[in-house]
Amino acid sequence: MSTAPRFDRLLCGLRLVTLADAQGYGLIEDAALGFVGEHIAYAGPLSGVSAAARTQAREIECFDNALATPALVDCHTHLVFAGTRAPEFEQRLQGVSYTDIAAAGGGIRSTVRATRAADEDALFAASLPRARALLHDGCATLEIKSGYGLDVDSELRMLRVARRIGAALGISVRTTLLAAHALPPEFDGRSDAYIEHVCSEILPAAHAAGLVDAVDAFCEGIGFSPEQTRRVFAAAQALGLPVKLHADQLSDLGGAALVAEHGGLSADHIEFTSDAAVQRMAERGTVAVLLPGAFLCLRETRLPPIESLRTHGVPMAVSTDCNPGTSPLLSLRLAMNLACTLFRLTPEEALRGATLHAARALGLKDRGALRPGLRADVAIWPLQDPAELSYWLGGAGPERLYVGGAPVVG
């Protein structure tokens, strides 16, 4: 019998999907979870919990053979924005390319106009329901990017709203500055000048306000060049901030290798990433973030280099890329299904991608698995098999979701 500490909360009658080992679900039948404060103190067979520990637990909850997994982590979203781009969705269905829409003043710029016009309360009211949908889908941790303001005031307003969302919902929100997302109209024809503005004005202001957990950029032909991206990374790392990158989505500009060179947290999209760049990611510990929602909505055909990522042992995260233009996706479980059906991930890979590897893509080592010492971020599902998390297209979310040991859903 264990000599477990007195539990603040003890959950019994579970089938645990621990993800505690390098491979496999780590399934434990007839199991229990014990929380002390915000952390897991016990994760194992119910028989390993002494009678005394059971009777002394402050709160006990019993389930009927429910499936318990780490709470989901959505590591790449743009969910703070105003307006909608449904008309562009119609245009793309009629054959207009994303690049042509952007060149005509649509795309990111149209969302920039709407977002700049919204005050903080309006932006919060528009964005909160999107975050709540992800919460009820099983997400306890969200990354939220800026990038639809593209000036000091608007970028900081987006980041403040992101932090407000975390406080309002009782979840973890990691904020990423994506000022190098697109060229604002006032800098037309002066992309180098805008990058200087990002590095000397927007980034220092956001950092001074304590609103930045990481820095991102869009390295692409319709975004910014590798050299401009290097300048953003240098400015971020001078402030001690980690970097990540929208890399190789539409072409191979060497973005994945570039962010790996800088020890970046993740390279995201990576449809056009080369095998050599994958090797560089493996060497530097850079996570590959797969975004099948954007792949689907843009009707892309170039698959990410999944076999190369497997061969070289690069962790593969899965995320919604929730955004108004190319991935209006409000279910991480649906993103998991798409990663399986479109990219041929296994359900186990998809679950690891939406938990353990997604946390790693945010630089978080304290969540994503069920083992003692980690945060008690746990989802309880009315399911029999962990593969069902990737199998169902829609359906009910978790019957209970705990964030830091406290129930926030159910």
Tab-separated table of C-alpha atoms in Angstrom:
chain	number	residue	atom	x	y	z
A	1	MET	CA	0.000	0.000	0.000
A	2	SER	CA	1.165	3.533	-0.710
A	3	THR	CA	1.874	6.158	1.873
A	4	ALA	CA	0.308	8.845	-0.283
A	5	PRO	CA	-0.195	12.291	1.263
A	6	ARG	CA	-3.609	13.493	2.214
A	7	PHE	CA	-5.392	14.219	-1.043
A	8	ASP	CA	-7.304	17.405	-1.651
A	9	ARG	CA	-9.274	15.482	-4.269
A	10	LEU	CA	-9.378	11.777	-5.036
A	11	LEU	CA	-10.927	10.496	-8.275
A	12	CYS	CA	-11.871	6.807	-8.365
A	13	GLY	CA	-13.356	4.435	-10.936
A	14	LEU	CA	-11.147	5.549	-13.815
A	15	ARG	CA	-9.277	4.072	-16.738
A	16	LEU	CA	-6.131	6.192	-16.922
A	17	VAL	CA	-4.470	7.162	-20.191
A	18	THR	CA	-1.217	8.299	-18.615
A	19	LEU	CA	1.023	8.786	-21.683
A	20	ALA	CA	3.776	8.284	-19.119
A	21	ASP	CA	5.962	6.111	-21.367
A	22	ALA	CA	7.614	6.949	-24.675
A	23	GLN	CA	5.145	4.765	-26.561
A	24	GLY	CA	1.651	3.480	-25.955
A	25	TYR	CA	-1.257	5.009	-24.101
A	26	GLY	CA	0.029	3.877	-20.697
A	27	LEU	CA	-3.456	2.590	-19.862
A	28	ILE	CA	-4.182	1.679	-16.224
A	29	GLU	CA	-7.478	-0.088	-15.465
A	30	ASP	CA	-9.483	0.323	-12.230
A	31	ALA	CA	-7.426	3.354	-11.376
A	32	ALA	CA	-7.422	6.484	-9.256
A	33	LEU	CA	-6.019	9.996	-9.407
A	34	GLY	CA	-5.077	11.944	-6.293
A	35	PHE	CA	-4.537	15.705	-6.320
A	36	VAL	CA	-2.653	17.762	-3.764
A	37	GLY	CA	-3.021	21.444	-4.496
A	38	GLU	CA	-2.593	22.023	-8.226
A	39	HIS	CA	-0.614	18.864	-8.860
A	40	ILE	CA	-1.065	15.131	-9.284
A	41	ALA	CA	0.162	13.244	-6.237
A	42	TYR	CA	-0.975	9.775	-7.303
A	43	ALA	CA	-1.829	8.170	-10.642
A	44	GLY	CA	-2.194	4.419	-10.554
A	45	PRO	CA	-4.339	1.453	-9.529
A	46	LEU	CA	-7.000	2.151	-6.951
A	47	SER	CA	-5.573	-0.764	-4.980
A	48	GLY	CA	-2.460	1.342	-4.415
A	49	VAL	CA	-4.395	3.911	-2.382
A	50	SER	CA	-4.598	2.960	1.267
A	51	ALA	CA	-7.881	2.908	3.142
A	52	ALA	CA	-6.584	5.717	5.334
A	53	ALA	CA	-5.743	7.858	2.284
A	54	ARG	CA	-9.243	7.269	0.948
A	55	THR	CA	-10.993	8.229	4.163
A	56	GLN	CA	-8.778	11.272	4.739
A	57	ALA	CA	-9.223	12.740	1.264
A	58	ARG	CA	-10.910	16.116	1.472
A	59	GLU	CA	-13.091	15.378	-1.558
A	60	ILE	CA	-13.784	12.076	-3.303
A	61	GLU	CA	-15.405	11.693	-6.706
A	62	CYS	CA	-16.391	8.319	-8.105
A	63	PHE	CA	-16.816	7.553	-11.794
A	64	ASP	CA	-18.162	4.518	-13.624
A	65	ASN	CA	-15.101	3.288	-15.500
A	66	ALA	CA	-14.662	6.664	-17.230
A	67	LEU	CA	-11.642	7.430	-19.398
A	68	ALA	CA	-9.188	9.945	-17.908
A	69	THR	CA	-6.578	11.666	-20.059
A	70	PRO	CA	-4.358	14.694	-19.690
A	71	ALA	CA	-6.377	17.807	-20.507
A	72	LEU	CA	-5.875	18.953	-24.083
A	73	VAL	CA	-3.431	21.717	-25.028
A	74	ASP	CA	-4.131	23.891	-28.082
A	75	CYS	CA	-0.672	25.260	-28.870
A	76	HIS	CA	-1.399	27.447	-31.927
A	77	THR	CA	-4.421	29.748	-32.122
A	78	HIS	CA	-5.271	33.222	-33.398
A	79	LEU	CA	-8.645	33.319	-31.657
A	80	VAL	CA	-8.570	36.973	-30.560
A	81	PHE	CA	-9.917	38.995	-33.478
A	82	ALA	CA	-12.915	41.012	-34.627
A	83	GLY	CA	-15.063	40.485	-37.693
A	84	THR	CA	-15.388	37.479	-39.959
A	85	ARG	CA	-13.979	36.348	-43.291
A	86	ALA	CA	-16.840	34.148	-44.418
A	87	PRO	CA	-16.976	35.956	-47.814
A	88	GLU	CA	-13.380	34.890	-48.452
A	89	PHE	CA	-14.403	31.312	-47.733
A	90	GLU	CA	-16.897	31.638	-50.574
A	91	GLN	CA	-14.237	33.142	-52.828
A	92	ARG	CA	-11.865	30.252	-52.216
A	93	LEU	CA	-14.650	27.797	-53.045
A	94	GLN	CA	-15.018	29.617	-56.353
A	95	GLY	CA	-11.341	29.110	-57.114
A	96	VAL	CA	-9.695	32.315	-55.884
A	97	SER	CA	-6.384	31.541	-54.160
A	98	TYR	CA	-5.421	32.660	-50.667
A	99	THR	CA	-2.498	34.565	-52.198
A	100	ASP	CA	-4.776	36.443	-54.632
A	101	ILE	CA	-7.220	37.322	-51.839
A	102	ALA	CA	-4.365	38.741	-49.753
A	103	ALA	CA	-3.000	40.714	-52.719
A	104	ALA	CA	-6.438	42.315	-53.202
A	105	GLY	CA	-6.490	43.659	-49.638
A	106	GLY	CA	-8.284	40.730	-48.064
A	107	GLY	CA	-6.823	38.042	-45.900
A	108	ILE	CA	-5.037	39.166	-42.778
A	109	ARG	CA	-5.431	42.836	-43.641
A	110	SER	CA	-9.217	42.662	-43.558
A	111	THR	CA	-9.084	41.233	-40.040
A	112	VAL	CA	-6.573	43.925	-39.080
A	113	ARG	CA	-9.060	46.628	-40.061
A	114	ALA	CA	-11.832	45.078	-37.965
A	115	THR	CA	-9.596	44.352	-34.988
A	116	ARG	CA	-8.105	47.845	-34.891
A	117	ALA	CA	-11.630	49.275	-34.853
A	118	ALA	CA	-12.722	47.185	-31.832
A	119	ASP	CA	-12.081	48.423	-28.314
A	120	GLU	CA	-10.834	46.029	-25.658
A	121	ASP	CA	-14.247	45.110	-24.275
A	122	ALA	CA	-15.685	44.475	-27.737
A	123	LEU	CA	-12.686	42.356	-28.677
A	124	PHE	CA	-13.013	40.375	-25.451
A	125	ALA	CA	-16.745	39.812	-26.017
A	126	ALA	CA	-16.118	38.593	-29.572
A	127	SER	CA	-13.252	36.270	-28.627
A	128	LEU	CA	-14.403	34.733	-25.352
A	129	PRO	CA	-16.988	32.365	-26.928
A	130	ARG	CA	-14.298	30.883	-29.171
A	131	ALA	CA	-12.086	30.150	-26.193
A	132	ARG	CA	-15.049	28.762	-24.272
A	133	ALA	CA	-15.774	26.351	-27.130
A	134	LEU	CA	-12.223	25.019	-26.902
A	135	LEU	CA	-12.531	24.737	-23.132
A	136	HIS	CA	-15.674	22.617	-23.472
A	137	ASP	CA	-13.833	20.517	-26.047
A	138	GLY	CA	-11.329	19.543	-23.339
A	139	CYS	CA	-8.632	22.244	-23.546
A	140	ALA	CA	-7.110	23.473	-20.296
A	141	THR	CA	-4.213	25.333	-21.943
A	142	LEU	CA	-4.406	27.659	-24.942
A	143	GLU	CA	-1.819	29.607	-26.849
A	144	ILE	CA	-3.216	32.862	-28.257
A	145	LYS	CA	-1.294	34.999	-30.737
A	146	SER	CA	-1.546	38.658	-31.578
A	147	GLY	CA	-0.929	39.668	-35.187
A	148	TYR	CA	-4.182	41.346	-36.203
A	149	GLY	CA	-3.242	44.748	-34.803
A	150	LEU	CA	0.169	45.429	-36.358
A	151	ASP	CA	0.704	48.602	-34.336
A	152	VAL	CA	1.713	49.103	-30.724
A	153	ASP	CA	-1.711	49.888	-29.264
A	154	SER	CA	-3.633	47.194	-31.135
A	155	GLU	CA	-1.092	44.428	-30.563
A	156	LEU	CA	-0.995	45.122	-26.822
A	157	ARG	CA	-4.799	45.262	-26.736
A	158	MET	CA	-4.971	41.781	-28.290
A	159	LEU	CA	-2.504	40.390	-25.759
A	160	ARG	CA	-4.406	41.940	-22.835
A	161	VAL	CA	-7.620	40.362	-24.124
A	162	ALA	CA	-5.875	36.993	-24.350
A	163	ARG	CA	-4.809	37.260	-20.709
A	164	ARG	CA	-8.345	38.320	-19.721
A	165	ILE	CA	-9.730	35.208	-21.401
A	166	GLY	CA	-7.501	32.970	-19.307
A	167	ALA	CA	-8.583	34.706	-16.109
A	168	ALA	CA	-12.268	34.607	-17.053
A	169	LEU	CA	-12.303	30.889	-17.883
A	170	GLY	CA	-9.852	29.706	-15.236
A	171	ILE	CA	-7.467	28.168	-17.765
A	172	SER	CA	-3.834	28.658	-18.751
A	173	VAL	CA	-3.273	31.051	-21.646
A	174	ARG	CA	0.159	31.547	-23.181
A	175	THR	CA	0.473	34.749	-25.187
A	176	THR	CA	2.582	35.004	-28.335
A	177	LEU	CA	3.510	38.250	-30.060
A	178	LEU	CA	2.999	37.837	-33.816
A	179	ALA	CA	3.487	41.434	-34.917
A	180	ALA	CA	5.495	40.127	-37.897
A	181	HIS	CA	2.348	38.568	-39.352
A	182	ALA	CA	1.627	40.859	-42.300
A	183	LEU	CA	2.580	44.268	-43.586
A	184	PRO	CA	0.148	46.955	-42.357
A	185	PRO	CA	-1.127	49.426	-44.960
A	186	GLU	CA	0.750	52.372	-43.490
A	187	PHE	CA	4.020	50.536	-44.272
A	188	ASP	CA	3.177	49.546	-47.856
A	189	GLY	CA	6.381	49.024	-49.818
A	190	ARG	CA	8.482	49.419	-46.655
A	191	SER	CA	8.695	45.971	-45.126
A	192	ASP	CA	12.183	46.526	-43.686
A	193	ALA	CA	10.955	49.675	-41.955
A	194	TYR	CA	8.031	47.748	-40.478
A	195	ILE	CA	10.324	45.004	-39.169
A	196	GLU	CA	12.418	47.718	-37.537
A	197	HIS	CA	9.206	49.076	-35.978
A	198	VAL	CA	8.385	45.602	-34.667
A	199	CYS	CA	11.846	45.166	-33.170
A	200	SER	CA	12.301	48.649	-31.717
A	201	GLU	CA	8.748	49.614	-30.741
A	202	ILE	CA	6.103	46.868	-30.626
A	203	LEU	CA	8.178	44.081	-29.106
A	204	PRO	CA	9.816	46.185	-26.358
A	205	ALA	CA	6.448	47.715	-25.416
A	206	ALA	CA	4.738	44.323	-25.168
A	207	HIS	CA	7.641	42.891	-23.189
A	208	ALA	CA	7.710	45.862	-20.804
A	209	ALA	CA	3.989	45.359	-20.170
A	210	GLY	CA	4.612	41.719	-19.245
A	211	LEU	CA	2.317	40.454	-21.996
A	212	VAL	CA	4.623	38.208	-24.021
A	213	ASP	CA	5.482	34.542	-23.439
A	214	ALA	CA	6.965	33.924	-26.913
A	215	VAL	CA	7.527	35.617	-30.280
A	216	ASP	CA	6.370	34.339	-33.673
A	217	ALA	CA	6.651	35.477	-37.294
A	218	PHE	CA	5.211	34.541	-40.703
A	219	CYS	CA	8.173	33.597	-42.888
A	220	GLU	CA	6.667	33.272	-46.352
A	221	GLY	CA	6.575	34.926	-49.753
A	222	ILE	CA	3.395	36.802	-48.746
A	223	GLY	CA	4.842	37.437	-45.286
A	224	PHE	CA	8.439	38.216	-44.358
A	225	SER	CA	11.797	37.030	-45.621
A	226	PRO	CA	14.187	34.762	-43.718
A	227	GLU	CA	16.521	37.713	-43.116
A	228	GLN	CA	13.683	39.847	-41.719
A	229	THR	CA	12.642	36.909	-39.551
A	230	ARG	CA	16.194	36.662	-38.207
A	231	ARG	CA	15.974	40.274	-37.102
A	232	VAL	CA	12.759	39.597	-35.190
A	233	PHE	CA	14.293	36.532	-33.560
A	234	ALA	CA	17.400	38.453	-32.546
A	235	ALA	CA	15.286	41.166	-30.917
A	236	ALA	CA	13.184	38.579	-29.095
A	237	GLN	CA	16.126	36.601	-27.814
A	238	ALA	CA	17.868	39.776	-26.659
A	239	LEU	CA	14.889	40.164	-24.312
A	240	GLY	CA	15.110	36.537	-23.212
A	241	LEU	CA	11.973	35.468	-25.088
A	242	PRO	CA	11.638	32.102	-26.869
A	243	VAL	CA	10.730	32.039	-30.547
A	244	LYS	CA	8.569	29.956	-32.868
A	245	LEU	CA	7.661	30.298	-36.536
A	246	HIS	CA	4.971	29.933	-39.175
A	247	ALA	CA	7.319	27.981	-41.427
A	248	ASP	CA	7.225	26.492	-44.919
A	249	GLN	CA	3.438	26.538	-45.255
A	250	LEU	CA	3.213	27.668	-48.873
A	251	SER	CA	6.826	27.299	-50.035
A	252	ASP	CA	10.208	26.225	-48.721
A	253	LEU	CA	12.061	29.335	-47.598
A	254	GLY	CA	14.006	27.342	-45.024
A	255	GLY	CA	11.816	28.533	-42.173
A	256	ALA	CA	11.879	25.300	-40.174
A	257	ALA	CA	15.669	25.158	-40.304
A	258	LEU	CA	15.820	28.849	-39.394
A	259	VAL	CA	13.737	28.525	-36.251
A	260	ALA	CA	15.640	25.372	-35.279
A	261	GLU	CA	18.899	27.267	-35.725
A	262	HIS	CA	17.640	29.706	-33.091
A	263	GLY	CA	16.633	26.907	-30.722
A	264	GLY	CA	12.979	27.746	-31.314
A	265	LEU	CA	10.101	26.059	-29.544
A	266	SER	CA	8.287	25.033	-32.710
A	267	ALA	CA	8.026	25.161	-36.467
A	268	ASP	CA	4.353	25.340	-37.432
A	269	HIS	CA	2.614	24.200	-40.658
A	270	ILE	CA	5.808	22.828	-42.364
A	271	GLU	CA	4.093	21.360	-45.433
A	272	PHE	CA	7.131	22.220	-47.596
A	273	THR	CA	9.850	21.509	-45.046
A	274	SER	CA	12.815	19.498	-46.342
A	275	ASP	CA	14.313	16.376	-44.809
A	276	ALA	CA	17.481	18.316	-43.980
A	277	ALA	CA	15.420	20.855	-42.036
A	278	VAL	CA	13.653	18.051	-40.166
A	279	GLN	CA	17.061	16.725	-39.117
A	280	ARG	CA	17.968	20.192	-37.868
A	281	MET	CA	14.736	20.330	-35.855
A	282	ALA	CA	15.573	16.971	-34.299
A	283	GLU	CA	19.042	18.165	-33.333
A	284	ARG	CA	17.741	21.323	-31.647
A	285	GLY	CA	14.603	19.894	-30.030
A	286	THR	CA	12.183	21.992	-32.082
A	287	VAL	CA	8.615	20.637	-32.106
A	288	ALA	CA	6.673	20.249	-35.365
A	289	VAL	CA	3.177	21.730	-35.000
A	290	LEU	CA	0.739	20.209	-37.492
A	291	LEU	CA	-2.255	22.318	-38.482
A	292	PRO	CA	-4.635	20.149	-40.506
A	293	GLY	CA	-7.499	22.655	-40.240
A	294	ALA	CA	-5.653	25.142	-42.458
A	295	PHE	CA	-4.584	22.315	-44.782
A	296	LEU	CA	-8.245	21.327	-45.166
A	297	CYS	CA	-9.695	24.818	-45.559
A	298	LEU	CA	-7.077	25.867	-48.106
A	299	ARG	CA	-7.542	22.542	-49.920
A	300	GLU	CA	-3.796	22.002	-49.916
A	301	THR	CA	-2.250	18.870	-51.403
A	302	ARG	CA	1.346	19.024	-50.153
A	303	LEU	CA	1.505	16.932	-46.968
A	304	PRO	CA	3.883	17.689	-44.101
A	305	PRO	CA	6.886	15.325	-44.038
A	306	ILE	CA	5.320	12.949	-41.490
A	307	GLU	CA	7.557	9.950	-42.184
A	308	SER	CA	10.673	12.099	-41.945
A	309	LEU	CA	9.468	13.530	-38.636
A	310	ARG	CA	8.909	9.993	-37.327
A	311	THR	CA	12.259	8.761	-38.604
A	312	HIS	CA	14.177	11.571	-36.940
A	313	GLY	CA	12.136	11.519	-33.744
A	314	VAL	CA	10.744	15.043	-33.993
A	315	PRO	CA	7.746	15.453	-31.643
A	316	MET	CA	4.563	16.207	-33.582
A	317	ALA	CA	2.033	18.508	-31.937
A	318	VAL	CA	-1.499	18.976	-33.275
A	319	SER	CA	-3.408	22.248	-33.015
A	320	THR	CA	-6.509	23.969	-34.356
A	321	ASP	CA	-4.819	27.089	-35.794
A	322	CYS	CA	-8.157	28.719	-34.900
A	323	ASN	CA	-8.286	31.866	-37.036
A	324	PRO	CA	-10.844	33.778	-39.111
A	325	GLY	CA	-9.387	33.181	-42.544
A	326	THR	CA	-7.817	29.780	-43.066
A	327	SER	CA	-8.856	27.608	-40.104
A	328	PRO	CA	-12.122	28.632	-38.394
A	329	LEU	CA	-11.828	25.511	-36.253
A	330	LEU	CA	-13.187	25.411	-32.693
A	331	SER	CA	-12.504	21.771	-31.797
A	332	LEU	CA	-9.089	20.344	-31.036
A	333	ARG	CA	-10.624	16.868	-31.148
A	334	LEU	CA	-11.664	17.523	-34.733
A	335	ALA	CA	-8.101	18.678	-35.460
A	336	MET	CA	-6.934	15.329	-34.040
A	337	ASN	CA	-9.282	13.487	-36.391
A	338	LEU	CA	-8.055	15.536	-39.356
A	339	ALA	CA	-4.451	14.829	-38.402
A	340	CYS	CA	-5.280	11.125	-38.564
A	341	THR	CA	-7.376	11.161	-41.735
A	342	LEU	CA	-5.373	13.723	-43.741
A	343	PHE	CA	-1.835	13.272	-42.389
A	344	ARG	CA	-2.119	9.579	-41.357
A	345	LEU	CA	-1.166	10.050	-37.725
A	346	THR	CA	-2.215	7.239	-35.430
A	347	PRO	CA	-4.808	8.075	-32.737
A	348	GLU	CA	-2.065	7.707	-30.143
A	349	GLU	CA	0.166	10.160	-32.017
A	350	ALA	CA	-2.757	12.576	-32.319
A	351	LEU	CA	-3.478	12.400	-28.571
A	352	ARG	CA	0.181	12.922	-27.675
A	353	GLY	CA	0.213	15.746	-30.199
A	354	ALA	CA	-2.696	17.491	-28.475
A	355	THR	CA	-1.293	16.991	-24.960
A	356	LEU	CA	2.347	16.215	-24.216
A	357	HIS	CA	3.918	17.479	-27.450
A	358	ALA	CA	1.634	20.510	-27.606
A	359	ALA	CA	2.761	21.472	-24.104
A	360	ARG	CA	6.372	21.073	-25.189
A	361	ALA	CA	5.688	23.368	-28.173
A	362	LEU	CA	4.800	26.032	-25.598
A	363	GLY	CA	7.866	25.364	-23.477
A	364	LEU	CA	5.728	23.748	-20.757
A	365	LYS	CA	7.119	20.654	-19.065
A	366	ASP	CA	4.629	20.516	-16.202
A	367	ARG	CA	1.610	19.085	-18.068
A	368	GLY	CA	0.518	16.777	-20.867
A	369	ALA	CA	0.723	13.428	-19.033
A	370	LEU	CA	-0.770	11.844	-15.921
A	371	ARG	CA	2.005	11.248	-13.455
A	372	PRO	CA	2.898	12.530	-9.973
A	373	GLY	CA	4.415	15.996	-9.894
A	374	LEU	CA	2.683	17.308	-13.004
A	375	ARG	CA	-0.191	19.772	-13.014
A	376	ALA	CA	-3.566	18.256	-12.313
A	377	ASP	CA	-4.972	19.219	-15.716
A	378	VAL	CA	-7.224	16.236	-16.400
A	379	ALA	CA	-10.146	15.483	-18.716
A	380	ILE	CA	-12.732	12.788	-17.894
A	381	TRP	CA	-14.446	11.406	-20.986
A	382	PRO	CA	-17.589	9.262	-21.414
A	383	LEU	CA	-15.651	6.971	-23.742
A	384	GLN	CA	-14.353	3.400	-23.721
A	385	ASP	CA	-11.298	3.567	-25.951
A	386	PRO	CA	-8.727	6.400	-26.167
A	387	ALA	CA	-8.822	6.103	-29.966
A	388	GLU	CA	-12.384	7.482	-29.788
A	389	LEU	CA	-10.943	10.927	-29.102
A	390	SER	CA	-9.786	10.965	-32.727
A	391	TYR	CA	-12.540	8.751	-34.084
A	392	TRP	CA	-15.679	10.816	-33.458
A	393	LEU	CA	-16.424	13.830	-35.640
A	394	GLY	CA	-17.990	16.073	-33.027
A	395	GLY	CA	-20.111	14.929	-30.119
A	396	ALA	CA	-20.041	15.734	-26.423
A	397	GLY	CA	-16.868	16.951	-24.799
A	398	PRO	CA	-15.495	15.794	-21.446
A	399	GLU	CA	-17.950	15.173	-18.626
A	400	ARG	CA	-15.444	16.780	-16.279
A	401	LEU	CA	-12.366	18.955	-16.831
A	402	TYR	CA	-9.940	19.846	-14.056
A	403	VAL	CA	-7.452	22.691	-14.355
A	404	GLY	CA	-4.843	22.769	-11.630
A	405	GLY	CA	-6.914	20.287	-9.637
A	406	ALA	CA	-10.101	22.337	-9.735
A	407	PRO	CA	-13.141	21.441	-11.863
A	408	VAL	CA	-13.963	24.028	-14.524
A	409	VAL	CA	-16.325	21.917	-16.677
A	410	GLY	CA	-19.006	19.616	-15.258
